[in-house]
Amino acid sequence: MPLCPSCETRFETWDQVASHMVSMAEKSNPSHVMWLNRNISLQELTPSELGKRLETFFSGSLKAWIITKFIEKFYGETPHPFMMAMQKPTKELLLGYVIEHQHFLVNWVKVLSKIIYDTNEIEIIRYELENITTEFVGTESSPAHYELLLRMGESLGMRRERILSTPPLKGTTEAIKTWREISNRHWTEVMAAMHSLELVADKNIRRYGAKIHYFNERILESDEFPTAVRDFLREGYEADQYHAEMALDLVEKYAQDQERVKITVLRSFDAFSKYLHSRLERAWLLEAQGVIA
Ligand SMILES: [Zn+2]
């Protein structure tokens, strides 16, 4: 049964959802207006036109739908400005990435541990524990992503203590708050919200229609950047391949309410976009400051 993607009230038909959303928009309700602007149109639509648009927007099987929406939002006609900047990254951009991302990664493993707490499915517990190990703990032969990230920052000239003691920017804090709210929803929604974000560095995104890759892949072969930069980028590039897809297969297998999962995923995408902007903002701040140590 369809539900309002903003306030999650349930209705019998998409036309009823549309009438409700139009009436909320007429009252200038911020969250309904924002949802429509971000996802459907900046123009006002009649309830019957909106009903059709909403039904089309939410149709499709879960995993394919999530991948398509991710590509549209981050890699479509106008890719996200952070990915555009990563085609020719500066030292400040990579350091902006490091400083904001350490906060993201700490929150990442905390939210994954909430999935473990909430599920009784052993394959899910195992999947998330493996992810936590890769991201945060590491093994004898392969350091954790978190450690590789900090090494990237050091190789670009910033002391580890300074990286670790820099608080997140407002956009990062707000995005983390959204993911912590999401973590209280059904664990299938939390899984979808978190692991769909791993599509960002997936090698397959071009096959799904992305115009560009997460970063200019030539960086991996060039010696323009220190080895630690290439090590970090390569790790994500290789480790995340199929990783996001595996999680989305599990979500599709266990999700009881696919529409709620879709709504939650869109919230996560909005938070992610805001967070990626913070990496850019941090780079601008570092450029303005001039000295790095
Ligand atoms: Zn509503």
Short mmCIF file of C-alpha atoms and ligand atoms in Angstrom, two decimals:
data_model
loop_
_atom_site.label_atom_id
_atom_site.label_comp_id
_atom_site.label_asym_id
_atom_site.label_seq_id
_atom_site.Cartn_x
_atom_site.Cartn_y
_atom_site.Cartn_z
CA MET A 1 0.00 0.00 0.00
CA PRO A 2 1.37 3.40 -0.94
CA LEU A 3 2.52 5.82 1.73
CA CYS A 4 3.48 9.46 1.81
CA PRO A 5 7.27 9.60 1.36
CA SER A 6 7.49 12.60 3.67
CA CYS A 7 5.30 11.87 6.74
CA GLU A 8 4.72 8.16 6.00
CA THR A 9 0.93 8.25 6.33
CA ARG A 10 -0.58 5.23 4.54
CA PHE A 11 -3.18 5.56 1.79
CA GLU A 12 -5.16 3.22 -0.46
CA THR A 13 -4.02 4.67 -3.78
CA TRP A 14 -1.28 6.86 -5.25
CA ASP A 15 -3.92 9.44 -6.18
CA GLN A 16 -4.74 9.78 -2.48
CA VAL A 17 -1.04 10.18 -1.64
CA ALA A 18 -0.82 12.86 -4.34
CA SER A 19 -3.89 14.78 -3.04
CA HIS A 20 -2.42 14.69 0.46
CA MET A 21 0.97 15.92 -0.76
CA VAL A 22 -0.57 18.71 -2.84
CA SER A 23 -2.58 19.89 0.14
CA MET A 24 0.50 19.79 2.39
CA ALA A 25 2.46 21.73 -0.26
CA GLU A 26 -0.33 24.33 -0.44
CA LYS A 27 0.10 24.79 3.32
CA SER A 28 3.87 25.23 2.62
CA ASN A 29 4.77 22.29 4.84
CA PRO A 30 8.60 22.33 4.53
CA SER A 31 9.32 18.58 4.51
CA HIS A 32 6.64 17.77 1.91
CA VAL A 33 7.65 20.70 -0.31
CA MET A 34 11.33 19.74 -0.04
CA TRP A 35 10.63 16.11 -0.86
CA LEU A 36 8.66 17.07 -3.99
CA ASN A 37 11.29 19.58 -5.12
CA ARG A 38 14.14 17.13 -4.66
CA ASN A 39 12.54 14.08 -6.15
CA ILE A 40 9.71 14.95 -8.52
CA SER A 41 9.58 18.53 -9.78
CA LEU A 42 10.04 22.15 -8.83
CA GLN A 43 6.78 22.88 -10.62
CA GLU A 44 3.33 22.55 -9.10
CA LEU A 45 1.47 19.52 -10.41
CA THR A 46 -2.19 18.59 -10.31
CA PRO A 47 -3.02 15.70 -7.96
CA SER A 48 -3.72 13.35 -10.86
CA GLU A 49 -0.45 14.21 -12.63
CA LEU A 50 1.47 13.88 -9.36
CA GLY A 51 -0.24 10.54 -8.60
CA LYS A 52 1.05 9.13 -11.88
CA ARG A 53 4.52 10.55 -11.32
CA LEU A 54 4.72 9.11 -7.78
CA GLU A 55 3.57 5.67 -8.90
CA THR A 56 6.23 5.62 -11.65
CA PHE A 57 8.88 7.02 -9.31
CA PHE A 58 8.39 4.25 -6.74
CA SER A 59 7.89 1.34 -9.15
CA GLY A 60 10.51 -1.32 -9.71
CA SER A 61 12.16 -4.12 -7.76
CA LEU A 62 14.10 -2.95 -4.73
CA LYS A 63 17.76 -3.54 -5.59
CA ALA A 64 17.54 -2.27 -9.17
CA TRP A 65 15.51 0.72 -7.99
CA ILE A 66 18.13 1.69 -5.38
CA ILE A 67 20.99 1.44 -7.88
CA THR A 68 19.10 3.48 -10.51
CA LYS A 69 18.17 6.21 -8.04
CA PHE A 70 21.72 6.39 -6.70
CA ILE A 71 23.17 6.81 -10.19
CA GLU A 72 20.53 9.43 -11.10
CA LYS A 73 21.26 11.46 -7.98
CA PHE A 74 25.04 11.30 -7.84
CA TYR A 75 26.24 10.37 -11.33
CA GLY A 76 23.45 11.55 -13.65
CA GLU A 77 23.39 14.51 -16.02
CA THR A 78 24.99 16.70 -13.36
CA PRO A 79 27.23 14.52 -11.16
CA HIS A 80 27.74 15.60 -7.55
CA PRO A 81 30.34 18.43 -7.35
CA PHE A 82 32.57 16.35 -5.06
CA MET A 83 32.90 13.63 -7.72
CA MET A 84 33.53 16.32 -10.33
CA ALA A 85 36.33 17.70 -8.14
CA MET A 86 37.78 14.19 -7.70
CA GLN A 87 38.46 14.00 -11.43
CA LYS A 88 41.39 16.32 -10.74
CA PRO A 89 41.87 16.38 -6.97
CA THR A 90 44.01 18.92 -5.14
CA LYS A 91 45.90 18.16 -1.94
CA GLU A 92 43.32 20.21 -0.03
CA LEU A 93 40.45 18.23 -1.54
CA LEU A 94 42.00 14.92 -0.44
CA LEU A 95 42.65 16.33 3.03
CA GLY A 96 39.05 17.59 3.18
CA TYR A 97 38.06 14.02 2.38
CA VAL A 98 40.27 12.67 5.19
CA ILE A 99 39.13 15.10 7.88
CA GLU A 100 35.39 14.69 7.29
CA HIS A 101 35.54 10.98 6.44
CA GLN A 102 37.13 9.86 9.71
CA HIS A 103 33.90 11.03 11.42
CA PHE A 104 31.80 9.28 8.79
CA LEU A 105 33.66 5.98 9.31
CA VAL A 106 33.34 6.02 13.09
CA ASN A 107 29.60 6.56 12.74
CA TRP A 108 29.46 3.94 9.96
CA VAL A 109 30.59 1.10 12.20
CA LYS A 110 28.37 2.28 15.05
CA VAL A 111 25.30 2.14 12.81
CA LEU A 112 26.32 -1.27 11.42
CA SER A 113 26.57 -2.55 14.97
CA LYS A 114 22.95 -1.43 15.48
CA ILE A 115 21.95 -3.70 12.56
CA ILE A 116 23.71 -6.59 14.31
CA TYR A 117 21.92 -5.76 17.55
CA ASP A 118 18.51 -5.74 15.81
CA THR A 119 18.71 -8.88 13.65
CA ASN A 120 18.66 -12.59 14.39
CA GLU A 121 19.81 -13.59 10.89
CA ILE A 122 23.26 -15.11 11.17
CA GLU A 123 24.23 -14.27 7.58
CA ILE A 124 23.49 -10.61 8.29
CA ILE A 125 25.48 -10.61 11.54
CA ARG A 126 28.42 -12.19 9.74
CA TYR A 127 28.16 -9.78 6.80
CA GLU A 128 28.18 -6.72 9.04
CA LEU A 129 30.99 -8.01 11.26
CA GLU A 130 33.11 -8.57 8.15
CA ASN A 131 32.33 -5.04 7.00
CA ILE A 132 33.26 -3.61 10.40
CA THR A 133 36.53 -5.54 10.29
CA THR A 134 37.41 -4.22 6.83
CA GLU A 135 36.44 -0.66 7.62
CA PHE A 136 37.73 -0.27 11.12
CA VAL A 137 39.74 -3.13 12.54
CA GLY A 138 41.82 -4.48 9.66
CA THR A 139 43.85 -7.69 9.59
CA GLU A 140 47.54 -8.55 9.81
CA SER A 141 47.92 -8.37 6.02
CA SER A 142 45.47 -5.59 5.16
CA PRO A 143 45.06 -2.44 7.25
CA ALA A 144 41.52 -1.10 7.86
CA HIS A 145 40.08 1.61 5.57
CA TYR A 146 40.12 3.91 8.59
CA GLU A 147 43.87 3.41 9.01
CA LEU A 148 44.53 3.81 5.27
CA LEU A 149 42.52 7.04 5.35
CA LEU A 150 44.65 8.46 8.17
CA ARG A 151 47.84 7.42 6.36
CA MET A 152 46.60 9.23 3.25
CA GLY A 153 46.18 12.39 5.33
CA GLU A 154 49.67 12.03 6.81
CA SER A 155 51.22 11.46 3.38
CA LEU A 156 49.72 14.80 2.30
CA GLY A 157 51.47 16.58 5.16
CA MET A 158 48.91 16.73 7.95
CA ARG A 159 49.75 15.35 11.38
CA ARG A 160 47.57 12.47 12.61
CA GLU A 161 46.83 14.29 15.87
CA ARG A 162 45.50 17.27 13.95
CA ILE A 163 43.34 15.07 11.71
CA LEU A 164 41.88 13.27 14.71
CA SER A 165 41.29 16.39 16.76
CA THR A 166 39.48 18.36 14.04
CA PRO A 167 35.71 18.36 14.71
CA PRO A 168 33.36 17.71 11.77
CA LEU A 169 31.77 20.55 9.79
CA LYS A 170 28.05 21.26 10.27
CA GLY A 171 27.00 19.35 7.14
CA THR A 172 28.83 16.22 8.30
CA THR A 173 27.30 16.50 11.77
CA GLU A 174 23.80 16.89 10.32
CA ALA A 175 24.28 13.94 7.96
CA ILE A 176 25.50 11.77 10.84
CA LYS A 177 22.44 12.81 12.85
CA THR A 178 20.20 11.63 9.98
CA TRP A 179 21.95 8.23 9.84
CA ARG A 180 21.62 7.85 13.60
CA GLU A 181 17.88 8.52 13.30
CA ILE A 182 17.69 6.00 10.46
CA SER A 183 19.47 3.44 12.66
CA ASN A 184 16.30 3.19 14.80
CA ARG A 185 14.24 1.94 11.83
CA HIS A 186 13.85 -1.71 10.75
CA TRP A 187 17.29 -3.25 10.20
CA THR A 188 16.58 -3.94 6.51
CA GLU A 189 16.02 -0.20 6.03
CA VAL A 190 19.23 0.60 7.90
CA MET A 191 21.18 -1.88 5.77
CA ALA A 192 19.77 -0.38 2.57
CA ALA A 193 20.44 3.16 3.75
CA MET A 194 24.08 2.47 4.65
CA HIS A 195 25.27 -0.03 2.06
CA SER A 196 23.66 1.69 -0.92
CA LEU A 197 26.22 4.45 -0.23
CA GLU A 198 29.01 1.98 -1.04
CA LEU A 199 27.82 2.13 -4.64
CA VAL A 200 29.70 5.43 -4.80
CA ALA A 201 33.06 3.73 -5.46
CA ASP A 202 31.71 0.61 -7.20
CA LYS A 203 33.61 -0.26 -10.36
CA ASN A 204 30.32 -1.24 -12.03
CA ILE A 205 28.64 2.15 -11.85
CA ARG A 206 29.42 3.00 -15.46
CA ARG A 207 27.63 -0.16 -16.51
CA TYR A 208 24.54 1.15 -14.73
CA GLY A 209 24.75 4.45 -16.60
CA ALA A 210 27.07 6.67 -14.54
CA LYS A 211 28.76 9.39 -16.61
CA ILE A 212 31.96 9.38 -14.57
CA HIS A 213 33.74 7.25 -11.95
CA TYR A 214 34.16 8.32 -8.32
CA PHE A 215 37.65 9.57 -9.08
CA ASN A 216 39.85 9.74 -12.13
CA GLU A 217 41.14 6.16 -12.34
CA ARG A 218 44.41 7.33 -13.86
CA ILE A 219 45.38 8.47 -10.34
CA LEU A 220 45.93 4.79 -9.45
CA GLU A 221 48.66 4.50 -12.07
CA SER A 222 50.27 7.95 -11.83
CA ASP A 223 52.95 9.02 -9.36
CA GLU A 224 51.46 12.48 -9.04
CA PHE A 225 50.24 11.54 -5.54
CA PRO A 226 51.96 9.72 -2.64
CA THR A 227 51.60 5.93 -2.44
CA ALA A 228 49.32 6.24 0.61
CA VAL A 229 46.79 8.19 -1.49
CA ARG A 230 46.74 5.48 -4.15
CA ASP A 231 46.56 2.76 -1.48
CA PHE A 232 43.46 4.31 0.07
CA LEU A 233 41.67 4.95 -3.20
CA ARG A 234 42.57 1.50 -4.59
CA GLU A 235 41.30 -0.25 -1.47
CA GLY A 236 37.83 1.28 -1.82
CA TYR A 237 37.89 0.75 -5.57
CA GLU A 238 38.63 -2.95 -5.21
CA ALA A 239 37.02 -3.88 -1.88
CA ASP A 240 33.68 -2.28 -2.56
CA GLN A 241 33.22 -4.07 -5.86
CA TYR A 242 30.03 -6.18 -5.55
CA HIS A 243 30.02 -5.33 -1.84
CA ALA A 244 27.11 -2.90 -2.04
CA GLU A 245 25.27 -5.27 -4.36
CA MET A 246 25.63 -8.16 -1.94
CA ALA A 247 24.06 -6.06 0.83
CA LEU A 248 21.22 -5.00 -1.48
CA ASP A 249 20.56 -8.67 -2.35
CA LEU A 250 20.22 -9.38 1.38
CA VAL A 251 17.93 -6.37 1.83
CA GLU A 252 15.73 -7.59 -1.03
CA LYS A 253 15.61 -11.04 0.56
CA TYR A 254 14.53 -9.85 4.01
CA ALA A 255 12.68 -6.54 3.47
CA GLN A 256 9.06 -6.74 4.57
CA ASP A 257 8.03 -3.29 3.44
CA GLN A 258 9.84 -2.31 0.26
CA GLU A 259 8.28 1.14 0.07
CA ARG A 260 9.53 2.09 3.48
CA VAL A 261 12.98 0.89 2.49
CA LYS A 262 12.85 3.11 -0.60
CA ILE A 263 11.80 6.16 1.44
CA THR A 264 14.59 5.55 3.97
CA VAL A 265 17.16 5.13 1.20
CA LEU A 266 16.20 8.53 -0.27
CA ARG A 267 16.75 10.13 3.16
CA SER A 268 20.16 8.54 3.31
CA PHE A 269 20.99 9.87 -0.18
CA ASP A 270 20.08 13.41 0.87
CA ALA A 271 22.32 13.09 3.94
CA PHE A 272 25.14 11.72 1.80
CA SER A 273 24.90 14.60 -0.65
CA LYS A 274 25.11 17.08 2.22
CA TYR A 275 28.07 15.20 3.68
CA LEU A 276 29.96 15.18 0.34
CA HIS A 277 29.48 18.95 0.20
CA SER A 278 31.22 19.15 3.59
CA ARG A 279 34.32 17.46 2.16
CA LEU A 280 34.42 20.22 -0.48
CA GLU A 281 33.79 22.93 2.08
CA ARG A 282 36.67 21.59 4.20
CA ALA A 283 38.95 21.74 1.17
CA TRP A 284 38.03 25.41 0.62
CA LEU A 285 38.75 26.19 4.27
CA LEU A 286 42.18 24.54 4.00
CA GLU A 287 42.91 26.47 0.80
CA ALA A 288 41.97 29.71 2.54
CA GLN A 289 44.22 28.87 5.53
CA GLY A 290 47.20 28.11 3.33
CA VAL A 291 49.45 26.19 5.75
CA ILE A 292 49.02 22.48 6.48
CA ALA A 293 50.75 20.69 9.35
ZN ZN B 1 2.70 13.33 4.19
#
